[in-house]
């Protein structure tokens, strides 16, 4: 959508519905643009998803457990840091420091989710690590 179409669309909905809805949508549009600049830079807008997907394809039998979801989110943050470092850019919304903090938080969440999974299956000696990571 080009800027003229966007302006016309906003004008069309003006006065219809709650005006805060349009404000929220415009704020989300700004946030998306800023965050996308962090993730994709001058590359493809969805390049971060493509890069993470390429990494995950290295593991064709990748499990979809809560632990693995948290690890994937951790990888997304790490990808953003690596992409910023490789391109020499700083983040517009979140910089390297904030993203590294996110990595640390996700690592702790991974530990918590992993421990919860062990408690659910009653495994205190880590004998079923592989099974735990593969649970759906």
CSV table of N, CA, C and O in Angstrom, one decimal, residues 1 17 21 30 32 43 48 50 60 64 70 87 104 130 132:
chain,number,residue,atom,x,y,z
A,1,UNK,N,0.9,-1.2,0.0
A,1,UNK,CA,0.0,0.0,0.0
A,1,UNK,C,0.9,1.2,0.0
A,1,UNK,O,1.8,1.3,0.8
A,17,UNK,N,-16.5,4.1,14.0
A,17,UNK,CA,-15.9,3.3,15.1
A,17,UNK,C,-15.1,4.1,16.1
A,17,UNK,O,-15.2,5.4,16.0
A,21,UNK,N,-9.1,3.1,17.9
A,21,UNK,CA,-8.7,1.9,17.1
A,21,UNK,C,-7.8,2.4,16.0
A,21,UNK,O,-6.7,1.7,15.7
A,30,UNK,N,3.8,2.0,12.7
A,30,UNK,CA,5.1,2.6,13.0
A,30,UNK,C,6.0,1.6,13.7
A,30,UNK,O,7.2,1.5,13.4
A,32,UNK,N,5.9,-1.6,13.6
A,32,UNK,CA,6.3,-2.7,12.7
A,32,UNK,C,7.4,-2.2,11.8
A,32,UNK,O,8.4,-2.9,11.5
A,43,UNK,N,17.5,-5.6,3.7
A,43,UNK,CA,17.2,-6.9,3.1
A,43,UNK,C,15.7,-7.1,2.9
A,43,UNK,O,14.9,-6.2,3.0
A,48,UNK,N,14.4,-12.1,8.5
A,48,UNK,CA,14.7,-12.8,9.8
A,48,UNK,C,14.0,-14.1,9.9
A,48,UNK,O,14.6,-15.1,10.4
A,50,UNK,N,13.2,-16.0,7.4
A,50,UNK,CA,13.8,-16.9,6.5
A,50,UNK,C,15.2,-17.4,7.0
A,50,UNK,O,15.5,-18.6,6.9
A,60,UNK,N,15.6,-31.4,10.7
A,60,UNK,CA,14.4,-31.8,10.1
A,60,UNK,C,13.3,-32.4,11.1
A,60,UNK,O,12.2,-32.3,10.8
A,64,UNK,N,8.5,-29.7,18.7
A,64,UNK,CA,7.7,-28.4,18.9
A,64,UNK,C,7.2,-28.3,20.3
A,64,UNK,O,6.1,-28.0,20.6
A,70,UNK,N,10.6,-21.7,23.1
A,70,UNK,CA,11.4,-20.7,23.7
A,70,UNK,C,12.8,-20.6,23.1
A,70,UNK,O,13.3,-19.5,23.0
A,87,UNK,N,25.9,-6.0,9.8
A,87,UNK,CA,25.6,-4.9,8.9
A,87,UNK,C,26.1,-3.6,9.5
A,87,UNK,O,26.0,-2.6,8.8
A,104,UNK,N,19.1,-13.5,27.3
A,104,UNK,CA,19.3,-14.0,28.7
A,104,UNK,C,18.0,-14.4,29.3
A,104,UNK,O,17.9,-15.5,30.0
A,130,UNK,N,16.3,-36.3,25.5
A,130,UNK,CA,15.8,-36.3,24.1
A,130,UNK,C,14.3,-36.4,24.0
A,130,UNK,O,13.7,-35.7,23.3
A,132,UNK,N,12.1,-35.5,26.3
A,132,UNK,CA,11.5,-34.3,26.8
A,132,UNK,C,11.5,-33.2,25.8
A,132,UNK,O,10.6,-32.4,25.6
